[in-house]
Short mmCIF file of C-alpha atoms in Angstrom, two decimals:
data_model
loop_
_atom_site.label_atom_id
_atom_site.label_comp_id
_atom_site.label_asym_id
_atom_site.label_seq_id
_atom_site.Cartn_x
_atom_site.Cartn_y
_atom_site.Cartn_z
CA MET A 1 0.01 -0.05 0.01
CA GLY A 2 2.75 2.45 0.92
CA LYS A 3 4.71 1.79 -2.33
CA ARG A 4 1.56 2.47 -4.38
CA PHE A 5 0.95 5.71 -2.54
CA VAL A 6 4.61 6.95 -2.96
CA SER A 7 4.51 6.04 -6.65
CA ALA A 8 1.36 7.93 -7.23
CA TRP A 9 2.62 10.92 -5.21
CA ARG A 10 5.87 11.04 -7.25
CA ARG A 11 3.92 10.81 -10.54
CA ALA A 12 1.56 13.62 -9.48
CA GLU A 13 4.57 15.83 -8.45
CA GLN A 14 5.86 15.41 -12.04
CA GLY A 15 2.59 16.66 -13.41
CA GLU A 16 1.17 13.31 -14.38
CA GLN A 17 -2.52 12.89 -13.84
CA VAL A 18 -3.01 10.05 -11.37
CA SER A 19 -6.33 8.21 -11.11
CA GLU A 20 -5.93 5.19 -8.90
CA THR A 21 -8.43 3.54 -6.60
CA HIS A 22 -7.47 0.78 -4.26
CA ALA A 23 -9.10 -0.81 -1.27
CA THR A 24 -6.59 -2.29 1.12
CA PHE A 25 -7.35 -4.82 3.81
CA LEU A 26 -4.91 -5.36 6.67
CA ASP A 27 -5.27 -9.14 6.61
CA LEU A 28 -6.71 -11.98 4.57
CA GLU A 29 -9.35 -12.73 7.16
CA THR A 30 -10.78 -9.24 6.97
CA MET A 31 -10.81 -9.32 3.19
CA LEU A 32 -12.59 -12.67 3.02
CA ALA A 33 -15.14 -11.53 5.61
CA THR A 34 -15.83 -8.33 3.67
CA LEU A 35 -15.98 -9.98 0.32
CA SER A 36 -18.31 -12.92 1.21
CA PRO A 37 -20.16 -14.65 -1.67
CA ARG A 38 -23.38 -12.76 -0.94
CA ARG A 39 -21.54 -9.40 -0.89
CA LEU A 40 -19.84 -10.15 -4.16
CA GLU A 41 -23.25 -11.06 -5.66
CA LEU A 42 -24.52 -7.68 -4.38
CA LEU A 43 -21.57 -5.83 -5.90
CA LYS A 44 -22.07 -7.56 -9.27
CA TYR A 45 -25.79 -6.59 -9.26
CA VAL A 46 -25.04 -2.97 -8.42
CA ARG A 47 -22.31 -2.81 -11.04
CA GLN A 48 -24.64 -4.17 -13.81
CA HIS A 49 -27.91 -2.50 -12.80
CA GLY A 50 -27.22 0.23 -10.16
CA ALA A 51 -29.59 0.71 -7.34
CA THR A 52 -31.72 3.69 -6.28
CA ASN A 53 -31.57 2.64 -2.63
CA THR A 54 -30.90 -0.24 -0.30
CA ARG A 55 -34.55 -1.27 -0.08
CA GLU A 56 -34.83 -1.49 -3.90
CA LEU A 57 -31.63 -3.48 -3.98
CA ALA A 58 -32.81 -5.97 -1.33
CA ALA A 59 -36.09 -6.54 -3.40
CA ALA A 60 -34.19 -6.90 -6.63
CA ILE A 61 -31.79 -9.59 -5.30
CA GLY A 62 -34.45 -11.35 -3.21
CA ARG A 63 -32.78 -10.76 0.13
CA ASP A 64 -33.85 -9.49 3.56
CA TYR A 65 -33.53 -5.67 3.89
CA LYS A 66 -31.70 -5.84 7.17
CA ASN A 67 -28.97 -8.17 5.91
CA VAL A 68 -28.59 -6.20 2.69
CA HIS A 69 -28.33 -3.03 4.72
CA GLN A 70 -25.50 -4.57 6.73
CA ASP A 71 -23.71 -5.76 3.59
CA VAL A 72 -24.02 -2.30 1.95
CA ALA A 73 -22.64 -0.68 5.06
CA ALA A 74 -19.61 -2.99 5.13
CA LEU A 75 -18.93 -2.55 1.38
CA GLU A 76 -19.20 1.23 1.70
CA THR A 77 -16.80 1.22 4.54
CA SER A 78 -14.26 -0.72 2.47
CA GLY A 79 -14.73 1.68 -0.40
CA LEU A 80 -16.05 -1.05 -2.79
CA LEU A 81 -19.60 0.40 -2.93
CA LEU A 82 -20.22 4.15 -3.38
CA ARG A 83 -23.26 6.25 -2.34
CA ASP A 84 -24.51 9.48 -3.84
CA GLY A 85 -27.39 10.45 -1.71
CA ARG A 86 -29.35 7.26 -1.60
CA LYS A 87 -28.18 5.95 -4.97
CA LEU A 88 -25.60 3.10 -4.83
CA SER A 89 -22.95 2.33 -7.43
CA ALA A 90 -20.00 0.03 -7.96
CA PRO A 91 -18.04 1.67 -10.77
CA TRP A 92 -15.34 -1.03 -10.86
CA ASP A 93 -15.00 -3.48 -13.75
CA GLU A 94 -13.12 -5.97 -11.53
CA VAL A 95 -11.83 -6.66 -8.01
CA GLN A 96 -8.32 -7.94 -7.77
CA ALA A 97 -6.78 -9.47 -4.66
CA SER A 98 -3.15 -10.08 -3.83
CA VAL A 99 -1.76 -11.62 -0.64
CA ALA A 100 1.89 -10.96 0.29
CA LEU A 101 3.74 -14.06 1.38
CA ALA A 102 6.98 -12.32 2.23
CA PRO A 103 7.29 -9.94 5.21
CA VAL A 104 6.59 -6.33 4.29
CA ALA A 105 9.63 -4.14 4.68
#
């Protein structure tokens, strides 16, 4: 994460336009808990169809409002789901994951 930040900072200092978006999880367990199969399904739906609000989204994917509300909150906190007023969006084409095996220096 730090290397990406420094690289982007240096490119911006040189006048290059930098447009990068990353969500970083501190450990694998947190990432897997945040990106559960149900939440990935929700992200895919929002990416393809959008959602006017959480209630509409719950009805569209056939899930309980309370559970969808919790999933939306977790995905918003991680930066994977965006909200503009009540409207939800997932403007990403893909989600990539990488897990470091070597100690981070």
